[in-house]
PDB file of C-alpha atoms in Angstrom:
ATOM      1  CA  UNK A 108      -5.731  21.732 -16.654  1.00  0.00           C
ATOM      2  CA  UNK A 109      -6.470  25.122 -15.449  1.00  0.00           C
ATOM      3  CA  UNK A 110      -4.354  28.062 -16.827  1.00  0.00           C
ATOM      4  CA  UNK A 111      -2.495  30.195 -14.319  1.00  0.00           C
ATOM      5  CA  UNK A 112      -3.793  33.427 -14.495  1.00  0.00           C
ATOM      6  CA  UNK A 113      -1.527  36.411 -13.791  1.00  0.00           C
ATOM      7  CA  UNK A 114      -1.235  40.332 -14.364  1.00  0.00           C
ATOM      8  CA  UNK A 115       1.189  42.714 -14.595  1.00  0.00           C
ATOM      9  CA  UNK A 116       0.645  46.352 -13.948  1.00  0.00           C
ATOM     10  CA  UNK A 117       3.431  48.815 -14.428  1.00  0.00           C
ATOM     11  CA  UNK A 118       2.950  52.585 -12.423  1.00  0.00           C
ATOM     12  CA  UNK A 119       4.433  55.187 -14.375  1.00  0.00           C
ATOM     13  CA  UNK A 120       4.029  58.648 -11.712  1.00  0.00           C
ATOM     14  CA  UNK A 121       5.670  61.900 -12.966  1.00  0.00           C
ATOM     15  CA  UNK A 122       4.866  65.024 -11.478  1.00  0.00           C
ATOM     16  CA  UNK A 123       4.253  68.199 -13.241  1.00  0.00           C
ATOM     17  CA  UNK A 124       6.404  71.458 -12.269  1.00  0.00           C
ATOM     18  CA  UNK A 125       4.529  73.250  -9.927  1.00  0.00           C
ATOM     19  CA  UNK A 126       5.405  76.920  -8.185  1.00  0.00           C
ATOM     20  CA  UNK A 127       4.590  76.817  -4.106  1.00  0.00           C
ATOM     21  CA  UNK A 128       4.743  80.754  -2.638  1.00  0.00           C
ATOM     22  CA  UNK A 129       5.865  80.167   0.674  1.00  0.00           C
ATOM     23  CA  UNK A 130       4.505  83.095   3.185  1.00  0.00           C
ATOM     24  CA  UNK A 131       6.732  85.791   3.489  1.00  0.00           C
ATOM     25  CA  UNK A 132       6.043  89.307   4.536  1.00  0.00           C
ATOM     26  CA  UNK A 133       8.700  90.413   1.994  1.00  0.00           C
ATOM     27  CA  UNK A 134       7.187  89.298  -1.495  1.00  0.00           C
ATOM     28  CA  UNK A 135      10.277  90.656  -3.600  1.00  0.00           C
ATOM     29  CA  UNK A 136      11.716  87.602  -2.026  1.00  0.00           C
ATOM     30  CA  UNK A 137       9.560  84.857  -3.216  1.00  0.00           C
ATOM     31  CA  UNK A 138      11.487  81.648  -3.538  1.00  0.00           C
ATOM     32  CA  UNK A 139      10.272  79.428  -5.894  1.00  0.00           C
ATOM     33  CA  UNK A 140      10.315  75.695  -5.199  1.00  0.00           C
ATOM     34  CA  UNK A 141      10.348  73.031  -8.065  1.00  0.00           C
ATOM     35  CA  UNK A 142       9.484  69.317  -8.218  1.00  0.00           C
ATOM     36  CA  UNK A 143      11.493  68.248 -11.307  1.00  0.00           C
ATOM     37  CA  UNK A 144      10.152  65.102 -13.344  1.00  0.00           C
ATOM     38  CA  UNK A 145      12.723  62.400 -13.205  1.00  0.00           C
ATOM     39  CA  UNK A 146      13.294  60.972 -16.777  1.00  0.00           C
ATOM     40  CA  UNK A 147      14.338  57.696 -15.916  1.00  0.00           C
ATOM     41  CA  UNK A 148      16.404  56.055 -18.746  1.00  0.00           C
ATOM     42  CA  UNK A 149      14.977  53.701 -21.279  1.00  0.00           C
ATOM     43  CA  UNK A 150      17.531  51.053 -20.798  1.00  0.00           C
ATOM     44  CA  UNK A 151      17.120  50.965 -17.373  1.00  0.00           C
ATOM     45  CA  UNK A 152      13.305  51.005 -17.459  1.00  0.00           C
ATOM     46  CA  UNK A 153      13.618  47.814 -20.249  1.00  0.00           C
ATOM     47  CA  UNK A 154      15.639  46.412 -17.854  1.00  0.00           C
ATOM     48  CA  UNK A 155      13.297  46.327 -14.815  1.00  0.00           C
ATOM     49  CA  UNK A 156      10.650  45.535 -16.844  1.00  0.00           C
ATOM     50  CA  UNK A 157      12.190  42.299 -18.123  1.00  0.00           C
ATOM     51  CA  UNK A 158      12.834  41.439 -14.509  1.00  0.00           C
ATOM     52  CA  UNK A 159       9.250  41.951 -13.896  1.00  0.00           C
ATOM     53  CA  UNK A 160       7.944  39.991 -16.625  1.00  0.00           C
ATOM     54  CA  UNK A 161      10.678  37.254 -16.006  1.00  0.00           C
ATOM     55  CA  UNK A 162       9.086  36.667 -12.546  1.00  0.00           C
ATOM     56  CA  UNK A 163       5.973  36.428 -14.026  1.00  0.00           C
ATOM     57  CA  UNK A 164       5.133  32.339 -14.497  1.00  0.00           C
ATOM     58  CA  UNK A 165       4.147  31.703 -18.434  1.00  0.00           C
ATOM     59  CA  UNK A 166       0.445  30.111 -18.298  1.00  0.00           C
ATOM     60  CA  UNK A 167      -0.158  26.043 -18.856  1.00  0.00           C
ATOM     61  CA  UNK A 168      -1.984  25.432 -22.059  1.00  0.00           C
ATOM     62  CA  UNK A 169      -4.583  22.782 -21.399  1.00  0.00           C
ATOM     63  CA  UNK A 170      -3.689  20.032 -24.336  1.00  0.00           C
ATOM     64  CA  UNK A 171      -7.098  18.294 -25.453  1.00  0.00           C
ATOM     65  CA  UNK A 172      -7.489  14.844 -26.258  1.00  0.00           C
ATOM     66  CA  UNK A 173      -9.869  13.652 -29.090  1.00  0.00           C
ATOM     67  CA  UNK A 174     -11.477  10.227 -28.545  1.00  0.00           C
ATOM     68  CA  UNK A 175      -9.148   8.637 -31.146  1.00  0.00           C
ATOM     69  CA  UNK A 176      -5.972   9.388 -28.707  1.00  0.00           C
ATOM     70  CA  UNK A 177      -8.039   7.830 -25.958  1.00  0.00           C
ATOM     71  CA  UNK A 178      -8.836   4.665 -28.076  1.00  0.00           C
ATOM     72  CA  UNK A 179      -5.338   4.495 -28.526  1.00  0.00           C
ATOM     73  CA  UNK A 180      -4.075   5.044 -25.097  1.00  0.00           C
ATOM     74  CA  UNK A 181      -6.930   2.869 -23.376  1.00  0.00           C
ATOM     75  CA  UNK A 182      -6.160  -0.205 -25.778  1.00  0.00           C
ATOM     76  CA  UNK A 183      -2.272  -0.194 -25.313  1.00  0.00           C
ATOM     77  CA  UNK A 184      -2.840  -0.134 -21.961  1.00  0.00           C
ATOM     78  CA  UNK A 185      -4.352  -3.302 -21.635  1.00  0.00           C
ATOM     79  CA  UNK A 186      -2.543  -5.042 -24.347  1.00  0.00           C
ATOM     80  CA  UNK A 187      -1.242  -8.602 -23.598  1.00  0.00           C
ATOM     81  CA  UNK A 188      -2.870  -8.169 -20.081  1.00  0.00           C
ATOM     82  CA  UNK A 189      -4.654 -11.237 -20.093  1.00  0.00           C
ATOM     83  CA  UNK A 190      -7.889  -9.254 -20.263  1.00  0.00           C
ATOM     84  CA  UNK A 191      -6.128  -7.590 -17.100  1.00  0.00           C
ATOM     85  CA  UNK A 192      -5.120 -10.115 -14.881  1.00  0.00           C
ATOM     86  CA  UNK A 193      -1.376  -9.384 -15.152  1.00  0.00           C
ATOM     87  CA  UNK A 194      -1.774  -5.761 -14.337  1.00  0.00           C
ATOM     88  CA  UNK A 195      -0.868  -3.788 -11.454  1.00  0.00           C
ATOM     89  CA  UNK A 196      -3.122  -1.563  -9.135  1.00  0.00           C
ATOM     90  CA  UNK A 197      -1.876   1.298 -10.266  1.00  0.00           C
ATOM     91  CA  UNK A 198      -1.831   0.489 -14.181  1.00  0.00           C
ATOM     92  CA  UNK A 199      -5.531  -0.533 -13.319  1.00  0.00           C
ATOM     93  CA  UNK A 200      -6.463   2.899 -11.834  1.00  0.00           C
ATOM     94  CA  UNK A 201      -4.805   4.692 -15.183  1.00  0.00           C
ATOM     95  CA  UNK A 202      -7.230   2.605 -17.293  1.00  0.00           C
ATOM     96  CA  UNK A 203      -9.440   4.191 -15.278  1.00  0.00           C
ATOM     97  CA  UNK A 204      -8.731   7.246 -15.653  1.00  0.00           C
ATOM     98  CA  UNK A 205      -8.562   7.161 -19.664  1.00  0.00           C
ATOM     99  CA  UNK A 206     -11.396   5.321 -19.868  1.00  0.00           C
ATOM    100  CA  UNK A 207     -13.168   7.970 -17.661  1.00  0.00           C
ATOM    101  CA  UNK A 208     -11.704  10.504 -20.308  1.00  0.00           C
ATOM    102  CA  UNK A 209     -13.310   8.618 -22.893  1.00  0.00           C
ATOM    103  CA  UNK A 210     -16.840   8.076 -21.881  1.00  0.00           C
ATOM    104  CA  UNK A 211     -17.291  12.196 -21.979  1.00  0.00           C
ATOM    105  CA  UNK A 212     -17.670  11.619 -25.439  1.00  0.00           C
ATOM    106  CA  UNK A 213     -19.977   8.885 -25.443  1.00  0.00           C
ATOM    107  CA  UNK A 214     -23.251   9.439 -27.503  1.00  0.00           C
ATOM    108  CA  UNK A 215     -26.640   9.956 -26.284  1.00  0.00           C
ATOM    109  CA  UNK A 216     -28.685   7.819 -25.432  1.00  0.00           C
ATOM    110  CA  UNK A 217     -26.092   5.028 -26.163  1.00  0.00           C
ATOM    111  CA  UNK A 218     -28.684   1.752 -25.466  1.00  0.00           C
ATOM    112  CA  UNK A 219     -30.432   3.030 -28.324  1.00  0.00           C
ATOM    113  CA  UNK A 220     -27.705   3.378 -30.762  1.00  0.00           C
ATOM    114  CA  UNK A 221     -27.381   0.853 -33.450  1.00  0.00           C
ATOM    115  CA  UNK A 222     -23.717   0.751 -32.895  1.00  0.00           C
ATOM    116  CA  UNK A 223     -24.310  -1.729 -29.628  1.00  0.00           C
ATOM    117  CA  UNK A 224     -24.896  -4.145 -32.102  1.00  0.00           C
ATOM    118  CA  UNK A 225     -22.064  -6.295 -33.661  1.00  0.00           C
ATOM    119  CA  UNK A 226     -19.446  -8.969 -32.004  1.00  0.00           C
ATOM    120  CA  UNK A 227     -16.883  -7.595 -29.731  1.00  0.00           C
ATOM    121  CA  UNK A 228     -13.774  -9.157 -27.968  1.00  0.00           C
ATOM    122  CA  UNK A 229     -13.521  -8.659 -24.258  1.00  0.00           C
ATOM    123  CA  UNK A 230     -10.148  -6.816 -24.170  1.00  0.00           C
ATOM    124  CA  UNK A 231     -10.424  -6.246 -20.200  1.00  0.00           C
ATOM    125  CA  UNK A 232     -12.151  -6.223 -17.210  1.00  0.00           C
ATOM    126  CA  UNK A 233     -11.166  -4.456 -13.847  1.00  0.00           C
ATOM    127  CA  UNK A 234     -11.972  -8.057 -12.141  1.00  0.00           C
ATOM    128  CA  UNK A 235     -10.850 -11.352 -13.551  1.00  0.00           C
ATOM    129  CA  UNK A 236     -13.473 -13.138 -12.690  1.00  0.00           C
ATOM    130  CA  UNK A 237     -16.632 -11.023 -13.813  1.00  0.00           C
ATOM    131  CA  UNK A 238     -15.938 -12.668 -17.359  1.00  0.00           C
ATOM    132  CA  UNK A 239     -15.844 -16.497 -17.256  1.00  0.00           C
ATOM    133  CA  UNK A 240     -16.646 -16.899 -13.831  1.00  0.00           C
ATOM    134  CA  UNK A 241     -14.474 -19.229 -12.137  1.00  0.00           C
ATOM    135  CA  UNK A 242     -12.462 -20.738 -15.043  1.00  0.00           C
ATOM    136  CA  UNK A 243     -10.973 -17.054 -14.562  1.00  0.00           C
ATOM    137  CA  UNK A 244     -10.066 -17.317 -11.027  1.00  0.00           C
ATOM    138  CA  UNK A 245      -7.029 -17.511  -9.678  1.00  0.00           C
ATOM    139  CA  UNK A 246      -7.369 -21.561  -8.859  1.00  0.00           C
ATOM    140  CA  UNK A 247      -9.160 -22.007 -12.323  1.00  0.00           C
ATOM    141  CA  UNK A 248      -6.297 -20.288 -14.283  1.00  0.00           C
ATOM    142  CA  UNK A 249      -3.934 -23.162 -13.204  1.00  0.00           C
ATOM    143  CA  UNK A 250      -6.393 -25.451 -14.829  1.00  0.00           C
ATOM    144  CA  UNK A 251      -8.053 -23.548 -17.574  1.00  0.00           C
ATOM    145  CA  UNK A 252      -5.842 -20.860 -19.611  1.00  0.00           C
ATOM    146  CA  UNK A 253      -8.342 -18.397 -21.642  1.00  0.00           C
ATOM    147  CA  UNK A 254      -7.529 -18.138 -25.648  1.00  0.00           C
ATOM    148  CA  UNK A 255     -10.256 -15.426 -26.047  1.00  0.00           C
ATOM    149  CA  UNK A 256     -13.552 -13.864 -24.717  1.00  0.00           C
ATOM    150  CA  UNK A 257     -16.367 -12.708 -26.887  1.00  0.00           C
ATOM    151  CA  UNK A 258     -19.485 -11.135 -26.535  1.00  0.00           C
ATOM    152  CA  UNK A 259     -21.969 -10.615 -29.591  1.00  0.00           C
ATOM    153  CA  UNK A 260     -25.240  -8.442 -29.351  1.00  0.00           C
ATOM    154  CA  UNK A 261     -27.671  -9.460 -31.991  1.00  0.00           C
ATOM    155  CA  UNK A 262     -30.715  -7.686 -32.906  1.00  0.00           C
ATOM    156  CA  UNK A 263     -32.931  -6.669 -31.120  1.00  0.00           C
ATOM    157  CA  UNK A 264     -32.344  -8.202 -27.532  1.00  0.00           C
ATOM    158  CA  UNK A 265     -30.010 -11.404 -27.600  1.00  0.00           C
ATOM    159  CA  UNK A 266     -26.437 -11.498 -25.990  1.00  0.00           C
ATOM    160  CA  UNK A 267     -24.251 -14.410 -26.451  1.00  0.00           C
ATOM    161  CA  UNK A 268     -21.004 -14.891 -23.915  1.00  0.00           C
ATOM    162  CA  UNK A 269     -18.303 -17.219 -25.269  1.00  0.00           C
ATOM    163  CA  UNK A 270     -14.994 -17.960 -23.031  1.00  0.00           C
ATOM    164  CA  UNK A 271     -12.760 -19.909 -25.197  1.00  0.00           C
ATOM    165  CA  UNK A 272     -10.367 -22.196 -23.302  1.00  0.00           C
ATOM    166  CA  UNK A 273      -7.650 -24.661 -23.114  1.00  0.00           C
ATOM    167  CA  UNK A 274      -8.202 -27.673 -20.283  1.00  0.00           C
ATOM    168  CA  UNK A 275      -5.114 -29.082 -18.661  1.00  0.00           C
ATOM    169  CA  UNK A 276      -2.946 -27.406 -21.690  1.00  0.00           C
ATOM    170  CA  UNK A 277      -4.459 -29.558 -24.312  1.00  0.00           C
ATOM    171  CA  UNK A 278      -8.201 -29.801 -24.036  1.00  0.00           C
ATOM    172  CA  UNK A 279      -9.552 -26.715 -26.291  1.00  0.00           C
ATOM    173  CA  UNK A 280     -13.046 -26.037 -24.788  1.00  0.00           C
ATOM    174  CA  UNK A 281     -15.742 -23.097 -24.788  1.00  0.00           C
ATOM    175  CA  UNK A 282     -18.131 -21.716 -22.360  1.00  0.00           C
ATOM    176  CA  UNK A 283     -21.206 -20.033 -23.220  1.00  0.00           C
ATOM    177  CA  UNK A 284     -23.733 -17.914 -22.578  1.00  0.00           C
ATOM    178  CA  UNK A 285     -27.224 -16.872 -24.138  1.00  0.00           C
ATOM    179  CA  UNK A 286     -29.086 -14.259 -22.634  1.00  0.00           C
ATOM    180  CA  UNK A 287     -32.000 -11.647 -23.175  1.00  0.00           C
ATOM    181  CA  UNK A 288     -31.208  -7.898 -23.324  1.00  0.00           C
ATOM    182  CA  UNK A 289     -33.837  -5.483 -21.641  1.00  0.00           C
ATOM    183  CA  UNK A 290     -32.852  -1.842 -21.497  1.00  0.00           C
ATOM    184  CA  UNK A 291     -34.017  -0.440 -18.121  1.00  0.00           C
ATOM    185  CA  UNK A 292     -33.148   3.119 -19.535  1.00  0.00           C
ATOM    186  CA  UNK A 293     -30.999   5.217 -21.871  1.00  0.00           C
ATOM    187  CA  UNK A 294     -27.697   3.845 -20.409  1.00  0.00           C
ATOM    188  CA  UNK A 295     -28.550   0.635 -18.067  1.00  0.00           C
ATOM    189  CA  UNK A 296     -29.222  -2.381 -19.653  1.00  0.00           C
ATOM    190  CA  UNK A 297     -29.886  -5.451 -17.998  1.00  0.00           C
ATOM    191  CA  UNK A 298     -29.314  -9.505 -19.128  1.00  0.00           C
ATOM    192  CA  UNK A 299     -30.701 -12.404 -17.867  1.00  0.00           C
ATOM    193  CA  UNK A 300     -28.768 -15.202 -18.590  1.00  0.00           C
ATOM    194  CA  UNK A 301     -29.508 -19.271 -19.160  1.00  0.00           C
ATOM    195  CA  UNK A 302     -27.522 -21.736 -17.243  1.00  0.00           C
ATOM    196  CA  UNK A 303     -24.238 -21.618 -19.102  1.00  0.00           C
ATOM    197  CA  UNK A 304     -23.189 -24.381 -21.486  1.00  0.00           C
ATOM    198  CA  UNK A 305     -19.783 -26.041 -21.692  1.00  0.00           C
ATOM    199  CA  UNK A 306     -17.679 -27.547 -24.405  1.00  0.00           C
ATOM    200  CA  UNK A 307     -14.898 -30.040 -24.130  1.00  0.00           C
ATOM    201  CA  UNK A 308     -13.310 -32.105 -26.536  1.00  0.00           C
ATOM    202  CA  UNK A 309     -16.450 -34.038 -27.378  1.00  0.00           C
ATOM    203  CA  UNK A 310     -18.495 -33.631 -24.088  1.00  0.00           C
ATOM    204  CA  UNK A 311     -21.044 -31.021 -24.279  1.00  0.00           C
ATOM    205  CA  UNK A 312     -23.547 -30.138 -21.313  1.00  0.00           C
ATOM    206  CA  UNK A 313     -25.353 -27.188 -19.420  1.00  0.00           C
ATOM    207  CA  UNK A 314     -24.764 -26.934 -16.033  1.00  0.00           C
ATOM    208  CA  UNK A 315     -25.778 -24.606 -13.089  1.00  0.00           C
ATOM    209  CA  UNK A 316     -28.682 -21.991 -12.829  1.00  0.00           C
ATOM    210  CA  UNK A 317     -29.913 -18.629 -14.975  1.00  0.00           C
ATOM    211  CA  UNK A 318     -27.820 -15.302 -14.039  1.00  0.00           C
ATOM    212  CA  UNK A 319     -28.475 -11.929 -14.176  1.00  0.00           C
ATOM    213  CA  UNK A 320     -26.066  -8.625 -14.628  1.00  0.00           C
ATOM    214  CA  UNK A 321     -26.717  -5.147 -15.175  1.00  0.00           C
ATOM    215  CA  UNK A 322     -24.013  -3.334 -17.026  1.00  0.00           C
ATOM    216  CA  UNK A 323     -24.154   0.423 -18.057  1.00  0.00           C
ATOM    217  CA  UNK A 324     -22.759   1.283 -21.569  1.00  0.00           C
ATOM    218  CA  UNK A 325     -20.801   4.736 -21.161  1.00  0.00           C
ATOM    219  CA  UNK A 326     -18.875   4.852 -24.347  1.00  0.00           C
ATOM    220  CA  UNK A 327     -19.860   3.080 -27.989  1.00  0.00           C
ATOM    221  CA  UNK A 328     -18.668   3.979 -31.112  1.00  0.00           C
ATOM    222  CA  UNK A 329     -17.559   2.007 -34.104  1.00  0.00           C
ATOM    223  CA  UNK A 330     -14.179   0.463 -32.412  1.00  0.00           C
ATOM    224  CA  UNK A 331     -14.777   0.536 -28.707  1.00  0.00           C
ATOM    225  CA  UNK A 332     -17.754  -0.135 -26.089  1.00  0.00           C
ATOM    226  CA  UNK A 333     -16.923   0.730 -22.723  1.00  0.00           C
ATOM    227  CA  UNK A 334     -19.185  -0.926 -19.909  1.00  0.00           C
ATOM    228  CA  UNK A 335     -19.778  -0.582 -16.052  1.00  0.00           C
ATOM    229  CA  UNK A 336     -21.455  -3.306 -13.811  1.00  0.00           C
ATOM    230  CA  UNK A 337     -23.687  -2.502 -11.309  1.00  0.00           C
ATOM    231  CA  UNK A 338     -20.816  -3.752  -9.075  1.00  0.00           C
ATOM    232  CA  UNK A 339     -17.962  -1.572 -10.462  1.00  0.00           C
ATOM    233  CA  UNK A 340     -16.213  -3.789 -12.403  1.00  0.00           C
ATOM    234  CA  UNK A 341     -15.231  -1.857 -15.930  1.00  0.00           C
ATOM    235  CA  UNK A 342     -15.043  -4.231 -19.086  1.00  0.00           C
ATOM    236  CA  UNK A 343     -13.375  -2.666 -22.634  1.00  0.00           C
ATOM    237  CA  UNK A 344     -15.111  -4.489 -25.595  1.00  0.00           C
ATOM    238  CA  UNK A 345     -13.389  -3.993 -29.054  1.00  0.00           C
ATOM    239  CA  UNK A 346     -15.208  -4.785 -31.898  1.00  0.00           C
ATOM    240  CA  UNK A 347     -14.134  -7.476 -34.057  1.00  0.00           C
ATOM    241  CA  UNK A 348     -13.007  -7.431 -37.757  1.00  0.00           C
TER     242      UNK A 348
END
């Protein structure tokens, strides 16, 4: 927030008694001709002053916001969202925005930090689907109703997906994924996944094909992990006690 920058310059002019000979051929008869400094009275000068000042619009003081206050804000924000399916456009684009607040604080070089590391719970994501695929959809949420998502990152290059579910309201059931981590460059990683493997009641199977994503980290630290897919989508990861 930029402060308003303003000035205020007060003129005082008083001029000094001067003598002016006018030209006369008599000089007996020399009038003299004063300018008299006007002495203006303190009251009244306090008085215009104030009215000066008054007009005069007191600057905004920029208010900054630590990374804790973020954390905070960011995480109450997508509280009991359903990872953000229930929310709104606009209460989407003001995760946005805090989350864009946050990442200014991100390390360097955050794909090398240790602090990737660790199992997190997917707390959100900007599109419903991009976690869980289409057990996340709209048609699969009348089917399938998510418990929890997790994502672990194990030393030094494995990522493991799980979707936890309930089938038909009383099948519990997971979905998972195992994948290898390659880090293209100090913020861009990239994860190829194995077909993904289901769990219900006692069935247990793999189904479909390998996947790939590419997710940037902007913001790790030892609560949060912010991410960014090469699509857009923006996931908040919380680290799990």
């Amino acid at each position: 927030m930029a402060a308003a920058a303003s000035s205020l310059t007060i003129a005082s002019s008083f001029s000094e008694p001067r003598a002016q000979i006018l030209n006369s051929s008599k000089r007996s008869n020399l009038p003299l001709q004063y300018s008299i400094p006007y002495k203006a009275d303190s009251r009244s000068r306090s008085k215009r002053l104030g009215l000066v000042v008054s007009s005069v619009s007191a600057p905004n003081v920029e208010l900054r916001t630590g990374p804790d206050d973020l954390i905070s804000t960011l995480l109450s924000k997508v509280a009991n969202s359903d990872g953000g399916v229930t929310l709104s456009p606009e209460q989407h684009k003001e995760v946005a925005q805090v989350a864009g607040e946050l990442q200014k604080y991100c390390v360097k070089e955050p794909v090398k930090n240790p602090l990737i590391f660790g199992d997190w719970d997917v707390v959100y994501c900007s599109r419903p689907t991009s976690p869980g695929g289409g057990y996340r959809s709209v048609i699969g949420r009348l089917f399938f109703k998510t418990k929890e998502m997790i994502q672990g990152i194990d030393s030094p290059d494995i990522v493991r997906n799980k979707v936890s579910i309930t089938a038909f309201g009383f099948l519990d059931g997971d979905v998972s994924l195992t994948g290898k981590l390659t880090a293209l460059d100090s913020e861009w990683v990239q994860v190829i996944f194995e077909p993904p493997e289901i769990k219900v009641g006692s069935l247990e199977f793999k189904y479909g094909f390998e996947s790939e994503v590419k997710l940037r980290i902007t913001y790790v630290d030892e609560k949060l992990r912010l991410g960014l897919g090469s699509r857009g989508s923006l996931f908040v990861f919380r680290r799990r006690e």
